[in-house]
Amino acid sequence: MLLPAAAAAAAAARAATRLVPLSPCRRISSLKVPWKRDPVLDTAITRDRRFRQASRLVREVLLSPGRRLRFRYLTKRRERIKLPVRVPTFLRRYPTLLSVSPPPEPIASPSPQLLAFLDFASSLYELRAPLLASRLAKLLMISSTHALPVTKIASAKRDFGLPDDFLVSLVPKYPDLFRLIGDPGPDASGNAFLELVAWDDKLARSVIELKADKEADVVGIRPRPNFTVKLPQGFYLKKAMREWVRDWLELPYVSPYADASSLCPGSPEAEKRTIGVLHEVLSLTVERRMALPIIGKFCDEYRLPNAFANAFTRHPGIFYVSLKGGFKTAVLREAYDGKGELVDIDPMLELKERFVAIMEEGHKNYLEDLKRIREALQKEREVAGREGEKLVLEMEEQLEEDWHSGSSEGDDDTDDAYDA
């Protein structure tokens, strides 16, 4: 029985995206690549340490009822927030983050600067809603089921620039793209899934494929899509590994949006697809980096191998794994320049820049106040020093007078008293 035209077309489209192994099934190389520290990329992560601490502290207050939290409760959450100093000390250093009411029962609430930042964030989310919707749709399209658990999306929402209330402020605006199944609950921790409603061929283009299309528009010839390999300075690969990487790069590029169910697990082609997925996921993040534990949550949906973390170290020219911050972070190497700065600035990065500006403003005021206090103390010391010198001179004069007066009364008595 012949299929209807629409069904036949759909079947043809699925067949076109289904990948066939290009070579007999063979396991990927077991060669090991030594991990080498990259100080430049490590610095890009460590300089955000204060920002991460401040954002965690502020979030404790913003997630409280009415955005108000008893200060004594906030101080008890230091370990959970992972602050290196006590909460009062941290807020003295960054006074523009929160406002604290006077005793006897201090209450922490957003500062005027933070409230202005929240208004700006709302307007930016509204302005960039199309970008965020397409980004979220891409994440669903990479999934083998074209759906993701809401809890997993919520765990990575800040990495992808999504608002905290994306299920309320973003998803309902695009019913032609998203369908919410189940009850996520008030904190997105329920048993719910976000499903892709309709496949969009325009969105099913990876960053690497778009780069090849852009080069084709410039030179007139479309190059073969492939990864950019940029080994760090001083990094050396053994000959056998260099040859393996060279042969692996010669394999056709596997789109992360293609159906890879027919690929043999552990084969070079499957490795190509795994690296393509990891590259695309990192490219969709705001800062082109992501913690490995968060990436690991998507292994089932993205059909990543259990040992997916080894793929990052097998390809040091594409990725870098930083150990800074107390956890492993995968970094897309090509996204950063030689100074550890992002080459292409994501539009959602403006939120972080605004927040850091608020922190720096408060810290500048704190340092100026500290400088004034030190100068005042120094002046007090100088005044006290001059008064002390004057007092010493007066005492010496008095002692000299007493000595002379004692000498005139009798030397023997003075000597006896001295000997005693």
Short mmCIF file of C-alpha atoms in Angstrom, two decimals:
data_model
loop_
_atom_site.label_atom_id
_atom_site.label_comp_id
_atom_site.label_asym_id
_atom_site.label_seq_id
_atom_site.Cartn_x
_atom_site.Cartn_y
_atom_site.Cartn_z
CA MET A 1 0.00 0.00 0.00
CA LEU A 2 1.39 3.37 -0.99
CA LEU A 3 1.94 5.98 1.67
CA PRO A 4 0.23 9.35 1.37
CA ALA A 5 2.38 12.12 -0.04
CA ALA A 6 2.79 13.90 3.30
CA ALA A 7 3.80 10.72 5.10
CA ALA A 8 6.23 9.83 2.32
CA ALA A 9 7.83 13.26 2.51
CA ALA A 10 8.20 12.98 6.28
CA ALA A 11 9.75 9.53 5.95
CA ALA A 12 12.18 10.84 3.36
CA ALA A 13 13.18 13.71 5.63
CA ARG A 14 13.86 11.36 8.52
CA ALA A 15 15.90 9.09 6.30
CA ALA A 16 17.93 12.03 5.07
CA THR A 17 18.92 12.99 8.61
CA ARG A 18 19.63 9.41 9.71
CA LEU A 19 23.35 8.81 9.70
CA VAL A 20 24.98 5.68 8.36
CA PRO A 21 28.40 4.61 9.63
CA LEU A 22 31.05 5.54 7.09
CA SER A 23 33.39 2.75 8.08
CA PRO A 24 33.18 -0.63 9.79
CA CYS A 25 32.47 -0.35 13.49
CA ARG A 26 35.75 0.19 15.32
CA ARG A 27 36.49 1.49 18.77
CA ILE A 28 38.03 4.92 19.22
CA SER A 29 41.70 5.19 20.09
CA SER A 30 42.65 4.29 23.63
CA LEU A 31 45.54 6.75 23.56
CA LYS A 32 45.63 9.08 26.55
CA VAL A 33 46.21 12.81 26.31
CA PRO A 34 47.86 14.38 29.37
CA TRP A 35 46.00 17.28 30.96
CA LYS A 36 47.94 20.52 30.88
CA ARG A 37 46.99 23.60 32.86
CA ASP A 38 46.09 26.72 30.89
CA PRO A 39 46.73 29.76 33.12
CA VAL A 40 44.91 32.14 30.76
CA LEU A 41 41.64 30.23 30.75
CA ASP A 42 41.96 29.47 34.46
CA THR A 43 42.17 33.20 35.09
CA ALA A 44 38.98 33.75 33.09
CA ILE A 45 37.19 31.54 35.61
CA THR A 46 38.84 32.67 38.84
CA ARG A 47 38.16 36.36 38.20
CA ASP A 48 34.45 35.59 38.40
CA ARG A 49 34.77 34.22 41.92
CA ARG A 50 33.43 37.32 43.68
CA PHE A 51 30.60 37.61 41.15
CA ARG A 52 29.46 34.06 41.82
CA GLN A 53 29.61 34.59 45.56
CA ALA A 54 27.64 37.83 45.37
CA SER A 55 25.01 36.38 43.05
CA ARG A 56 24.44 33.45 45.42
CA LEU A 57 24.08 35.82 48.35
CA VAL A 58 21.63 38.08 46.54
CA ARG A 59 19.62 35.10 45.32
CA GLU A 60 18.95 34.03 48.91
CA VAL A 61 17.14 37.32 49.48
CA LEU A 62 15.39 37.53 46.11
CA LEU A 63 13.92 34.04 46.52
CA SER A 64 12.57 34.86 49.99
CA PRO A 65 8.91 35.89 50.45
CA GLY A 66 8.54 39.55 49.59
CA ARG A 67 12.26 39.70 48.80
CA ARG A 68 12.90 40.24 52.51
CA LEU A 69 14.95 38.00 54.80
CA ARG A 70 15.88 38.33 58.45
CA PHE A 71 19.55 39.20 58.56
CA ARG A 72 20.30 36.62 61.26
CA TYR A 73 18.91 33.92 58.96
CA LEU A 74 21.07 35.17 56.10
CA THR A 75 24.22 35.06 58.22
CA LYS A 76 23.56 31.40 59.05
CA ARG A 77 23.62 30.50 55.34
CA ARG A 78 27.27 31.39 54.84
CA GLU A 79 28.37 27.79 54.29
CA ARG A 80 25.60 27.12 51.78
CA ILE A 81 26.46 30.30 49.89
CA LYS A 82 30.16 29.35 50.14
CA LEU A 83 31.31 32.78 51.25
CA PRO A 84 34.98 32.99 52.31
CA VAL A 85 34.13 35.63 54.95
CA ARG A 86 31.21 36.36 57.24
CA VAL A 87 28.10 37.81 55.60
CA PRO A 88 28.36 41.22 57.39
CA THR A 89 31.99 41.51 56.25
CA PHE A 90 31.07 40.70 52.65
CA LEU A 91 28.25 43.26 52.64
CA ARG A 92 30.53 45.94 54.08
CA ARG A 93 32.85 45.34 51.12
CA TYR A 94 29.94 45.43 48.64
CA PRO A 95 27.36 47.73 50.25
CA THR A 96 25.37 48.38 47.05
CA LEU A 97 24.00 44.83 46.85
CA LEU A 98 21.60 44.71 49.79
CA SER A 99 20.00 47.10 52.23
CA VAL A 100 19.95 46.09 55.90
CA SER A 101 17.52 47.75 58.26
CA PRO A 102 18.74 48.88 61.73
CA PRO A 103 18.43 46.75 64.89
CA PRO A 104 16.85 45.27 66.91
CA GLU A 105 15.65 42.96 64.09
CA PRO A 106 17.65 43.76 60.92
CA ILE A 107 16.03 42.79 57.62
CA ALA A 108 17.98 42.27 54.38
CA SER A 109 16.29 43.49 51.20
CA PRO A 110 17.39 44.56 47.69
CA SER A 111 19.26 47.86 47.55
CA PRO A 112 18.05 50.66 45.25
CA GLN A 113 20.86 49.78 42.84
CA LEU A 114 19.81 46.12 42.82
CA LEU A 115 16.15 47.03 42.23
CA ALA A 116 17.20 49.12 39.22
CA PHE A 117 19.23 46.15 37.97
CA LEU A 118 16.20 43.85 38.28
CA ASP A 119 14.13 46.27 36.20
CA PHE A 120 16.86 46.30 33.56
CA ALA A 121 17.02 42.50 33.59
CA SER A 122 13.26 42.27 32.97
CA SER A 123 13.51 44.60 30.00
CA LEU A 124 16.51 42.72 28.58
CA TYR A 125 14.73 39.37 28.88
CA GLU A 126 11.78 40.86 27.05
CA LEU A 127 14.00 42.28 24.32
CA ARG A 128 15.98 39.05 23.85
CA ALA A 129 12.99 36.69 24.09
CA PRO A 130 13.31 35.53 20.43
CA LEU A 131 16.99 34.71 20.95
CA LEU A 132 16.30 32.80 24.16
CA ALA A 133 13.38 30.92 22.58
CA SER A 134 15.53 29.76 19.67
CA ARG A 135 18.29 28.77 22.09
CA LEU A 136 15.86 26.72 24.16
CA ALA A 137 14.42 25.14 21.02
CA LYS A 138 17.91 24.11 19.90
CA LEU A 139 18.49 22.39 23.22
CA LEU A 140 15.28 20.41 22.70
CA MET A 141 16.16 19.58 19.09
CA ILE A 142 19.48 18.05 20.14
CA SER A 143 17.63 15.68 22.45
CA SER A 144 16.83 12.27 20.97
CA THR A 145 13.22 12.64 22.14
CA HIS A 146 12.97 16.36 21.35
CA ALA A 147 12.05 16.90 24.99
CA LEU A 148 13.90 17.63 28.23
CA PRO A 149 12.95 17.35 31.91
CA VAL A 150 12.17 20.77 33.34
CA THR A 151 14.41 20.10 36.32
CA LYS A 152 17.44 19.66 34.04
CA ILE A 153 16.71 22.83 32.10
CA ALA A 154 16.28 24.73 35.37
CA SER A 155 19.66 23.49 36.62
CA ALA A 156 21.36 25.04 33.56
CA LYS A 157 19.13 28.08 33.00
CA ARG A 158 21.76 30.63 34.04
CA ASP A 159 24.39 29.04 31.80
CA PHE A 160 22.10 29.56 28.79
CA GLY A 161 20.91 33.01 29.90
CA LEU A 162 17.33 31.94 30.60
CA PRO A 163 15.30 33.86 33.20
CA ASP A 164 14.50 32.18 36.50
CA ASP A 165 10.81 32.12 35.59
CA PHE A 166 11.31 30.95 31.98
CA LEU A 167 8.34 28.58 32.27
CA VAL A 168 6.09 31.60 32.92
CA SER A 169 7.75 34.50 31.11
CA LEU A 170 9.18 32.76 28.01
CA VAL A 171 7.59 29.39 27.19
CA PRO A 172 3.93 30.56 26.95
CA LYS A 173 4.92 33.21 24.38
CA TYR A 174 5.89 30.53 21.86
CA PRO A 175 3.12 27.88 21.75
CA ASP A 176 4.25 26.97 18.23
CA LEU A 177 7.62 25.84 19.65
CA PHE A 178 7.06 24.54 23.18
CA ARG A 179 4.61 22.32 25.00
CA LEU A 180 4.77 21.81 28.77
CA ILE A 181 3.79 18.32 29.91
CA GLY A 182 3.14 17.67 33.60
CA ASP A 183 3.24 19.91 36.64
CA PRO A 184 6.64 21.53 37.25
CA GLY A 185 5.59 22.92 40.62
CA PRO A 186 6.39 26.39 41.98
CA ASP A 187 10.16 25.81 41.93
CA ALA A 188 10.37 23.74 38.71
CA SER A 189 11.23 20.63 40.69
CA GLY A 190 8.16 18.60 39.72
CA ASN A 191 7.86 15.77 37.24
CA ALA A 192 7.39 17.83 34.08
CA PHE A 193 8.86 17.88 30.58
CA LEU A 194 9.29 20.61 28.00
CA GLU A 195 8.59 19.26 24.53
CA LEU A 196 9.33 20.64 21.07
CA VAL A 197 6.09 21.20 19.16
CA ALA A 198 7.46 21.55 15.63
CA TRP A 199 10.86 20.95 14.04
CA ASP A 200 12.47 24.04 12.53
CA ASP A 201 15.06 23.36 9.83
CA LYS A 202 16.39 26.91 10.16
CA LEU A 203 17.29 26.26 13.78
CA ALA A 204 18.78 22.83 13.03
CA ARG A 205 22.06 24.39 11.99
CA SER A 206 25.04 24.17 14.30
CA VAL A 207 27.52 26.96 14.92
CA ILE A 208 30.11 25.11 12.84
CA GLU A 209 27.72 24.75 9.90
CA LEU A 210 26.72 28.40 10.10
CA LYS A 211 30.39 29.37 10.09
CA ALA A 212 30.93 27.35 6.90
CA ASP A 213 27.90 29.05 5.31
CA LYS A 214 29.28 32.46 6.25
CA GLU A 215 32.66 31.67 4.69
CA ALA A 216 30.88 30.48 1.56
CA ASP A 217 29.15 33.86 1.26
CA VAL A 218 32.53 35.59 1.44
CA VAL A 219 34.74 33.42 -0.79
CA GLY A 220 32.06 31.80 -2.94
CA ILE A 221 33.11 28.26 -2.05
CA ARG A 222 31.65 26.47 0.94
CA PRO A 223 34.39 24.80 3.00
CA ARG A 224 33.76 21.50 4.68
CA PRO A 225 32.35 22.07 8.20
CA ASN A 226 34.88 21.08 10.81
CA PHE A 227 36.17 21.94 14.25
CA THR A 228 38.68 24.68 14.92
CA VAL A 229 41.71 23.15 16.63
CA LYS A 230 43.88 25.55 18.62
CA LEU A 231 46.41 23.88 20.86
CA PRO A 232 47.70 26.03 23.72
CA GLN A 233 51.24 27.31 23.61
CA GLY A 234 53.75 24.72 24.76
CA PHE A 235 51.31 21.82 24.44
CA TYR A 236 52.69 18.75 22.72
CA LEU A 237 50.90 15.67 21.40
CA LYS A 238 52.69 12.39 20.82
CA LYS A 239 53.05 11.30 17.22
CA ALA A 240 50.51 8.48 17.48
CA MET A 241 47.92 10.83 18.95
CA ARG A 242 48.62 13.51 16.33
CA GLU A 243 48.01 10.97 13.60
CA TRP A 244 44.80 9.78 15.24
CA VAL A 245 43.48 13.33 15.55
CA ARG A 246 44.43 14.08 11.94
CA ASP A 247 42.55 11.03 10.66
CA TRP A 248 39.62 11.80 12.94
CA LEU A 249 39.34 15.36 11.65
CA GLU A 250 39.18 14.02 8.11
CA LEU A 251 35.90 12.27 8.89
CA PRO A 252 32.74 14.08 7.75
CA TYR A 253 31.22 16.46 10.25
CA VAL A 254 28.24 15.01 12.15
CA SER A 255 25.56 17.55 13.01
CA PRO A 256 24.31 17.41 16.60
CA TYR A 257 20.77 17.79 15.21
CA ALA A 258 20.99 14.66 13.03
CA ASP A 259 19.63 11.28 14.01
CA ALA A 260 22.68 9.34 15.20
CA SER A 261 20.91 6.18 16.38
CA SER A 262 22.60 4.08 13.68
CA LEU A 263 26.14 5.02 14.70
CA CYS A 264 28.19 2.38 16.46
CA PRO A 265 28.92 3.45 20.07
CA GLY A 266 32.62 4.06 20.58
CA SER A 267 33.38 4.44 16.87
CA PRO A 268 35.22 7.46 15.46
CA GLU A 269 31.96 8.58 13.83
CA ALA A 270 30.17 8.42 17.18
CA GLU A 271 33.06 10.37 18.71
CA LYS A 272 32.60 12.99 15.99
CA ARG A 273 28.94 13.28 16.91
CA THR A 274 29.72 13.49 20.67
CA ILE A 275 32.21 16.29 20.13
CA GLY A 276 29.69 18.02 17.88
CA VAL A 277 27.04 17.90 20.60
CA LEU A 278 29.42 19.15 23.29
CA HIS A 279 30.68 21.91 21.02
CA GLU A 280 27.14 23.04 20.18
CA VAL A 281 25.96 22.96 23.81
CA LEU A 282 28.93 25.09 24.93
CA SER A 283 28.33 27.45 22.00
CA LEU A 284 24.77 28.01 23.25
CA THR A 285 25.94 29.08 26.71
CA VAL A 286 26.44 32.74 27.54
CA GLU A 287 30.14 32.41 28.40
CA ARG A 288 30.95 29.39 26.22
CA ARG A 289 31.71 27.26 29.25
CA MET A 290 29.80 24.97 31.57
CA ALA A 291 30.36 22.84 34.65
CA LEU A 292 30.84 19.16 33.85
CA PRO A 293 28.30 17.98 36.45
CA ILE A 294 25.58 20.03 34.75
CA ILE A 295 26.50 18.72 31.30
CA GLY A 296 26.37 15.21 32.70
CA LYS A 297 22.68 15.64 33.55
CA PHE A 298 21.86 15.64 29.82
CA CYS A 299 23.71 12.40 28.96
CA ASP A 300 20.56 10.32 28.46
CA GLU A 301 18.69 12.83 26.30
CA TYR A 302 21.73 13.79 24.24
CA ARG A 303 22.99 10.18 23.96
CA LEU A 304 26.37 11.04 25.41
CA PRO A 305 28.61 8.20 26.60
CA ASN A 306 29.00 7.68 30.32
CA ALA A 307 32.66 8.67 30.03
CA PHE A 308 31.80 11.84 28.09
CA ALA A 309 34.20 13.86 30.26
CA ASN A 310 37.14 12.02 28.67
CA ALA A 311 36.14 13.47 25.30
CA PHE A 312 37.13 16.93 26.53
CA THR A 313 40.65 15.84 27.42
CA ARG A 314 41.03 13.77 24.22
CA HIS A 315 40.60 16.98 22.22
CA PRO A 316 42.66 19.67 23.99
CA GLY A 317 42.73 21.79 20.85
CA ILE A 318 38.93 22.16 20.98
CA PHE A 319 38.19 22.17 24.70
CA TYR A 320 39.85 22.91 28.00
CA VAL A 321 38.83 21.51 31.39
CA SER A 322 39.56 23.88 34.24
CA LEU A 323 39.78 22.67 37.83
CA LYS A 324 39.31 26.12 39.35
CA GLY A 325 36.38 26.95 41.57
CA GLY A 326 36.18 23.56 43.25
CA PHE A 327 34.67 21.74 40.25
CA LYS A 328 35.53 20.88 36.65
CA THR A 329 34.47 23.38 34.00
CA ALA A 330 34.52 22.65 30.26
CA VAL A 331 35.63 25.66 28.22
CA LEU A 332 35.31 26.12 24.46
CA ARG A 333 38.86 27.11 23.59
CA GLU A 334 38.15 28.92 20.32
CA ALA A 335 35.72 31.29 22.10
CA TYR A 336 38.55 32.97 24.06
CA ASP A 337 41.49 35.05 22.91
CA GLY A 338 45.05 35.04 24.19
CA LYS A 339 44.10 37.23 27.17
CA GLY A 340 41.25 35.02 28.32
CA GLU A 341 38.56 37.36 27.01
CA LEU A 342 35.54 36.24 25.02
CA VAL A 343 35.92 36.82 21.29
CA ASP A 344 32.18 37.15 20.63
CA ILE A 345 30.10 38.76 23.36
CA ASP A 346 26.74 37.12 23.96
CA PRO A 347 23.87 39.64 24.27
CA MET A 348 22.85 38.16 27.63
CA LEU A 349 26.31 38.82 29.06
CA GLU A 350 25.21 42.41 29.63
CA LEU A 351 23.36 41.25 32.74
CA LYS A 352 26.58 40.06 34.34
CA GLU A 353 28.39 43.25 33.35
CA ARG A 354 25.67 45.39 34.95
CA PHE A 355 25.74 43.33 38.13
CA VAL A 356 29.53 43.51 38.35
CA ALA A 357 29.33 47.29 37.84
CA ILE A 358 27.04 47.53 40.90
CA MET A 359 29.52 45.46 42.90
CA GLU A 360 32.47 47.61 41.79
CA GLU A 361 30.60 50.80 42.63
CA GLY A 362 29.98 49.61 46.18
CA HIS A 363 33.50 48.26 46.58
CA LYS A 364 34.94 51.57 45.40
CA ASN A 365 32.91 53.41 48.03
CA TYR A 366 34.06 50.90 50.63
CA LEU A 367 37.73 51.44 49.72
CA GLU A 368 37.30 55.24 49.79
CA ASP A 369 35.70 55.07 53.23
CA LEU A 370 38.49 52.77 54.38
CA LYS A 371 41.06 55.21 53.05
CA ARG A 372 39.43 58.13 54.89
CA ILE A 373 39.37 56.13 58.12
CA ARG A 374 43.04 55.23 57.75
CA GLU A 375 43.96 58.84 57.06
CA ALA A 376 42.00 59.98 60.11
CA LEU A 377 43.73 57.39 62.27
CA GLN A 378 47.09 58.44 60.91
CA LYS A 379 46.36 62.06 61.79
CA GLU A 380 45.33 61.01 65.28
CA ARG A 381 48.56 59.08 65.65
CA GLU A 382 50.56 62.09 64.47
CA VAL A 383 48.74 64.41 66.88
CA ALA A 384 49.13 61.89 69.67
CA GLY A 385 52.79 61.55 68.74
CA ARG A 386 53.39 65.32 68.94
CA GLU A 387 51.55 65.56 72.22
CA GLY A 388 53.50 62.55 73.47
CA GLU A 389 56.82 64.19 72.52
CA LYS A 390 55.77 67.39 74.30
CA LEU A 391 54.80 65.37 77.37
CA VAL A 392 58.15 63.55 77.33
CA LEU A 393 60.03 66.85 77.15
CA GLU A 394 58.05 68.22 80.06
CA MET A 395 58.76 65.07 82.06
CA GLU A 396 62.48 65.27 81.26
CA GLU A 397 62.57 68.91 82.32
CA GLN A 398 60.75 68.04 85.52
CA LEU A 399 63.14 65.16 86.22
CA GLU A 400 66.10 67.39 85.59
CA GLU A 401 64.72 69.97 88.00
CA ASP A 402 64.06 67.28 90.57
CA TRP A 403 67.61 65.96 90.13
CA HIS A 404 69.14 69.37 90.57
CA SER A 405 67.01 70.11 93.58
CA GLY A 406 67.91 66.73 95.09
CA SER A 407 71.62 67.34 94.48
CA SER A 408 71.54 70.63 96.30
CA GLU A 409 70.07 68.95 99.36
CA GLY A 410 72.89 66.36 99.66
CA ASP A 411 74.76 63.98 97.40
CA ASP A 412 75.00 61.21 99.96
CA ASP A 413 71.25 60.84 100.29
CA THR A 414 70.84 60.70 96.54
CA ASP A 415 73.53 58.06 96.17
CA ASP A 416 72.07 55.99 98.99
CA ALA A 417 68.64 56.15 97.40
CA TYR A 418 70.12 55.20 94.01
CA ASP A 419 71.98 52.26 95.56
CA ALA A 420 68.89 51.10 97.36
#
